[in-house]
Backbone as numpy.savetxt, mean C-alpha at the origin, in Angstrom:
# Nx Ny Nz CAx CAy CAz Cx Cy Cz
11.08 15.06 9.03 11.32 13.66 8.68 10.00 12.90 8.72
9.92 11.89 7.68 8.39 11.29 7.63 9.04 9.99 7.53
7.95 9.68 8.56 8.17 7.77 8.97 6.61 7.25 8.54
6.82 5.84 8.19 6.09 4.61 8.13 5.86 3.98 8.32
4.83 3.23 9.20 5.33 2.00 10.00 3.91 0.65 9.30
4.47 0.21 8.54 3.15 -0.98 8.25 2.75 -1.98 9.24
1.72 -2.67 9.52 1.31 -3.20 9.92 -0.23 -4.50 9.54
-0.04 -5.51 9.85 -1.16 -6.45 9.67 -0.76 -7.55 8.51
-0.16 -7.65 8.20 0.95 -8.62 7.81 0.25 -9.74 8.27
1.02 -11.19 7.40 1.09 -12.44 8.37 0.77 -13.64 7.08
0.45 -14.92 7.53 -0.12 -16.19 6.96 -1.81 -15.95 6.66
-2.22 -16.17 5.33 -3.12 -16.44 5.51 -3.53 -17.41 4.57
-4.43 -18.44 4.11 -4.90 -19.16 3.20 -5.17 -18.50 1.82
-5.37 -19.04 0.88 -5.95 -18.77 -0.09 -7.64 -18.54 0.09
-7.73 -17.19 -0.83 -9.30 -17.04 -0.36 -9.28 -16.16 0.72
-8.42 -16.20 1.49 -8.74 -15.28 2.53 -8.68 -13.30 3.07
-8.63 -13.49 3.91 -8.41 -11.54 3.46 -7.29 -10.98 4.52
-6.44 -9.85 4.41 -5.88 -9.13 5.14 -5.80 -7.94 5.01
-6.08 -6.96 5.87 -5.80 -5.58 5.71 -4.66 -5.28 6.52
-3.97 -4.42 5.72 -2.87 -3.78 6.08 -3.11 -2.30 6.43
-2.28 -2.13 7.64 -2.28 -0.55 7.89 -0.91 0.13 7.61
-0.87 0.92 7.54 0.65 1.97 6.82 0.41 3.64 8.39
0.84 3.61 9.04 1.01 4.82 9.92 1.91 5.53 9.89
1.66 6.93 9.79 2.85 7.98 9.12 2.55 9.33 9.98
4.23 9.43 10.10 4.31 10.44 11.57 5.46 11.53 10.80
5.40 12.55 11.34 6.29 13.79 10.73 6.10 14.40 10.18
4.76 14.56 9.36 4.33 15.39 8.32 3.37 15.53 8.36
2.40 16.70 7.41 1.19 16.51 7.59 0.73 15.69 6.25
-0.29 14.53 6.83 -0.28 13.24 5.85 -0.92 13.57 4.97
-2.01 14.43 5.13 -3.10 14.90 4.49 -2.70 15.81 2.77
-1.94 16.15 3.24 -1.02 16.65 1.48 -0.44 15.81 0.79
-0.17 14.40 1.44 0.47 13.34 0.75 0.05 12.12 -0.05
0.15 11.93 -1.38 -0.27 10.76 -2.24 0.06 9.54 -1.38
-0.25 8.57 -1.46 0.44 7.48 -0.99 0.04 6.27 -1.90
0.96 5.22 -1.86 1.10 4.14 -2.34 1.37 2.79 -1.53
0.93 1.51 -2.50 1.47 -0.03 -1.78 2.39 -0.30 -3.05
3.26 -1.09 -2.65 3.91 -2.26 -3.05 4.43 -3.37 -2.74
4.70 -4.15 -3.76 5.22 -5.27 -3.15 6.52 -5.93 -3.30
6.70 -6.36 -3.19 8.08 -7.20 -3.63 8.11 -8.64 -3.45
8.36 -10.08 -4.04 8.47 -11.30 -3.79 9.74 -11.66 -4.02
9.58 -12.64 -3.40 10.88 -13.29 -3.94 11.58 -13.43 -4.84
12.95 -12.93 -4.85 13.29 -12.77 -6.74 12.73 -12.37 -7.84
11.95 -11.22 -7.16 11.10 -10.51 -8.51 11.45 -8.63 -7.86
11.34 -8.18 -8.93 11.20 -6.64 -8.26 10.27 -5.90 -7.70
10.36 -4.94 -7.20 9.25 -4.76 -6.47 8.45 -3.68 -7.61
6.95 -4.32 -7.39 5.98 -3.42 -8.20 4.41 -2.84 -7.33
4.12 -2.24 -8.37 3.23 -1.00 -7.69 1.67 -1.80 -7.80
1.11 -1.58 -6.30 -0.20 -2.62 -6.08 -0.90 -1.62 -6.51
-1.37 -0.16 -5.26 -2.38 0.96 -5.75 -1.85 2.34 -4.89
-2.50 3.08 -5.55 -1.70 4.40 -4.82 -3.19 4.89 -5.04
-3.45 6.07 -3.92 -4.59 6.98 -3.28 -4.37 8.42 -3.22
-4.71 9.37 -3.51 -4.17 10.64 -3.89 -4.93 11.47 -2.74
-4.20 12.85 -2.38 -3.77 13.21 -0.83 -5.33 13.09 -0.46
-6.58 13.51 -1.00 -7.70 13.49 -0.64 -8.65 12.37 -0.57
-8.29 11.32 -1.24 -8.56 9.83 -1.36 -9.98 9.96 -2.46
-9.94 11.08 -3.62 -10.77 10.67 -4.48 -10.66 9.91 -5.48
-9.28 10.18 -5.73 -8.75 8.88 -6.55 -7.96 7.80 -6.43
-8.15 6.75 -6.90 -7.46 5.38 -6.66 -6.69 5.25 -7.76
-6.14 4.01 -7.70 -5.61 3.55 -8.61 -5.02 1.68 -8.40
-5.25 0.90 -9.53 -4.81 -0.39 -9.06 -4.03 -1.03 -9.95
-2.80 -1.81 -9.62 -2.47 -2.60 -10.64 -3.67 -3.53 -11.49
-3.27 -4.33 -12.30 -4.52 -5.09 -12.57 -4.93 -6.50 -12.04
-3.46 -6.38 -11.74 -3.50 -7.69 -10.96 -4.24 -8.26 -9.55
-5.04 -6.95 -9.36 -5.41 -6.33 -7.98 -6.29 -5.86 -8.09
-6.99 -5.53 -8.94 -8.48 -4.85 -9.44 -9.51 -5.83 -9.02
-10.40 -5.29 -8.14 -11.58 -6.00 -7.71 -11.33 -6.77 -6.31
-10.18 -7.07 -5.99 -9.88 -7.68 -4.80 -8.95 -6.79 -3.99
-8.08 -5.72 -4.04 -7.50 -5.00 -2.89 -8.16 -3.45 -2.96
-8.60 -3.16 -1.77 -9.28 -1.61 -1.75 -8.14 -0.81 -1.10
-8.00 0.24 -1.77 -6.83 1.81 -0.89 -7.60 2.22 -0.47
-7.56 2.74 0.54 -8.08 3.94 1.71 -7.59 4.63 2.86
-7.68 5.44 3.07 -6.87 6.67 3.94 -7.26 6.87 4.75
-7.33 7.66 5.72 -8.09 8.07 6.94 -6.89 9.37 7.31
-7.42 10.66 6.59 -6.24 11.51 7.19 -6.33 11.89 8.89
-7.58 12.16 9.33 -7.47 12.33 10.29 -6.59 11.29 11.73
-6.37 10.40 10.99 -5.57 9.45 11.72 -4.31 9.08 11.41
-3.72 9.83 10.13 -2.58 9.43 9.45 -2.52 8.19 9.26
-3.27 7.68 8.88 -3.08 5.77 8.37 -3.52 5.96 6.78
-3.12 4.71 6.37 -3.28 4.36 5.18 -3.64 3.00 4.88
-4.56 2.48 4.36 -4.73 1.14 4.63 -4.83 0.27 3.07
-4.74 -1.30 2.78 -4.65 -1.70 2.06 -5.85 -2.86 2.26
-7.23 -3.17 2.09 -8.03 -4.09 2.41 -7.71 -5.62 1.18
-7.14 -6.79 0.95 -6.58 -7.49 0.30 -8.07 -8.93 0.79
-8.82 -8.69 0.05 -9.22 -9.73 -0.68 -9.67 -10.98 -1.33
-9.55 -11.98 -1.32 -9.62 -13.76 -2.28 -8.26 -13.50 -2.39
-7.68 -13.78 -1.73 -6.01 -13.31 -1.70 -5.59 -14.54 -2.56
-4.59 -14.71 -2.87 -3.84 -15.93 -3.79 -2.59 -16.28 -3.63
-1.76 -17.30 -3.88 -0.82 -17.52 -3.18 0.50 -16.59 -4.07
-0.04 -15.96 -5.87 0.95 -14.67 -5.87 0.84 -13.69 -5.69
0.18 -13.40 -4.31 0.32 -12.12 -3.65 1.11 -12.46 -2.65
1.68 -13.17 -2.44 2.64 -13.60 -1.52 4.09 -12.71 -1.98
4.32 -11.91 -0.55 5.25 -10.44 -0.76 5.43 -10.15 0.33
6.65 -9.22 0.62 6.65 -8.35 1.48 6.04 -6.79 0.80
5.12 -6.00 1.64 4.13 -4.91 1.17 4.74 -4.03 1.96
4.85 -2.91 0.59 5.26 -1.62 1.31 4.11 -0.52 1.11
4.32 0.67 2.05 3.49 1.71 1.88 4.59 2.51 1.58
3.90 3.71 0.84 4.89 4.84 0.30 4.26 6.15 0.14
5.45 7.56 0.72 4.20 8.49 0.26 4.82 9.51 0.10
4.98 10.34 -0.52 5.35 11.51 -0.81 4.01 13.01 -1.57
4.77 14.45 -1.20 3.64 15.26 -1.30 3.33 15.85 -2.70
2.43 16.15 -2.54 2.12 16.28 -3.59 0.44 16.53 -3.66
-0.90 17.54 -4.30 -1.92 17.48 -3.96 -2.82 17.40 -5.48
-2.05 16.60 -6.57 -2.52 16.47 -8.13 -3.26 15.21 -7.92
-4.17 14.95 -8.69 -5.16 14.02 -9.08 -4.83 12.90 -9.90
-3.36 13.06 -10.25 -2.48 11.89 -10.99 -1.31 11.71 -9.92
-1.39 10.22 -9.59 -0.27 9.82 -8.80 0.35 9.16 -9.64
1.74 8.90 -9.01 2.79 8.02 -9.84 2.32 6.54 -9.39
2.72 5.36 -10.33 2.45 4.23 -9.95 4.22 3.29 -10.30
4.53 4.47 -9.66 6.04 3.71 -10.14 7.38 3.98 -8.60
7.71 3.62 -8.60 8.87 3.67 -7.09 9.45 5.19 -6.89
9.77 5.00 -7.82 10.82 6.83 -7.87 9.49 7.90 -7.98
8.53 7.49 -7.54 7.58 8.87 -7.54 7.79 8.90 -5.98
8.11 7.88 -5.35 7.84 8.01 -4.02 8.75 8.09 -3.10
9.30 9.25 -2.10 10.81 9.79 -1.27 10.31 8.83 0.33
9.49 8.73 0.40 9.29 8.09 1.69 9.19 6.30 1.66
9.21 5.57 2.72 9.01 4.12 2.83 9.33 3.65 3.95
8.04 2.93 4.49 7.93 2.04 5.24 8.53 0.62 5.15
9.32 0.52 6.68 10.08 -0.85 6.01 9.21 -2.17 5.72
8.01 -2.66 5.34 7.26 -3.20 5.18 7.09 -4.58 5.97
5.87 -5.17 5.51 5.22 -5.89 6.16 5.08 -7.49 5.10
5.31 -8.64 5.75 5.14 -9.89 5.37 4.00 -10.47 4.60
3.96 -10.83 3.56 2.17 -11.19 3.34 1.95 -12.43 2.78
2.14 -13.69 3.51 1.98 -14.99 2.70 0.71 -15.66 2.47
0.74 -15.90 1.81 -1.05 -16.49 1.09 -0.32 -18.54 0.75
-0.89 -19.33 1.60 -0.67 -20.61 1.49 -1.71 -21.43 0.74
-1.38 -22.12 -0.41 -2.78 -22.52 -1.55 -3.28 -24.02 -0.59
């Protein structure tokens, strides 16, 4: 069984930055793609960036290009999300996601991913 636990959440201004951590227990993490998303209010939830099991490749929505960095740390099983000049529509609850897999193309879509963290709060106030 593979768990998720996000973390670093919270209020922050516009302009400002938050990193999120994603910690994952039960598996070995290191074979596993992983992903963020988000979800807002009355919108569905969509795909921020996903990091592939070795962290050579990234990937970003566009909406997110240049301001949120993916990065991994297998030896620690974390997964992290560094967020940016944040804005007030990044305002979401953020999930991490991960399932195995050791290809150089990750999915950037929900149903690629069997695992999930119940996520973390992320308000950006203008």
């Amino acid at each position: 069984q593979v768990q998720l636990v996000e973390s670093g959440g919270g209020l922050v201004q516009a302009g400002g930055s938050l990193r999120l951590s994603c910690a994952v227990s039960g598996r070995t993490f290191s074979r596993y793609y992983m992903g963020w998303f988000r979800q807002a209010p009355g919108k569905e939830r969509e795909f921020v960036a996903a990091i592939t099991w070795n962290g050579i490749r990234r990937y970003y929505a566009d909406s997110v290009k240049g301001r949120f960095t993916i990065s991994r740390d297998n030896a620690k099983n974390t997964g992290y999300l560094q967020m940016n000049s944040l804005k007030p529509d990044d305002t979401a609850v953020y999930y991490c996601a991960v399932d195995s897999g050791t290809s150089l193309l990750v999915p950037r879509s929900a149903p690629g991913y069997g695992y999930w963290g119940p996520g973390t709060e992320v308000t950006v106030s203008s």
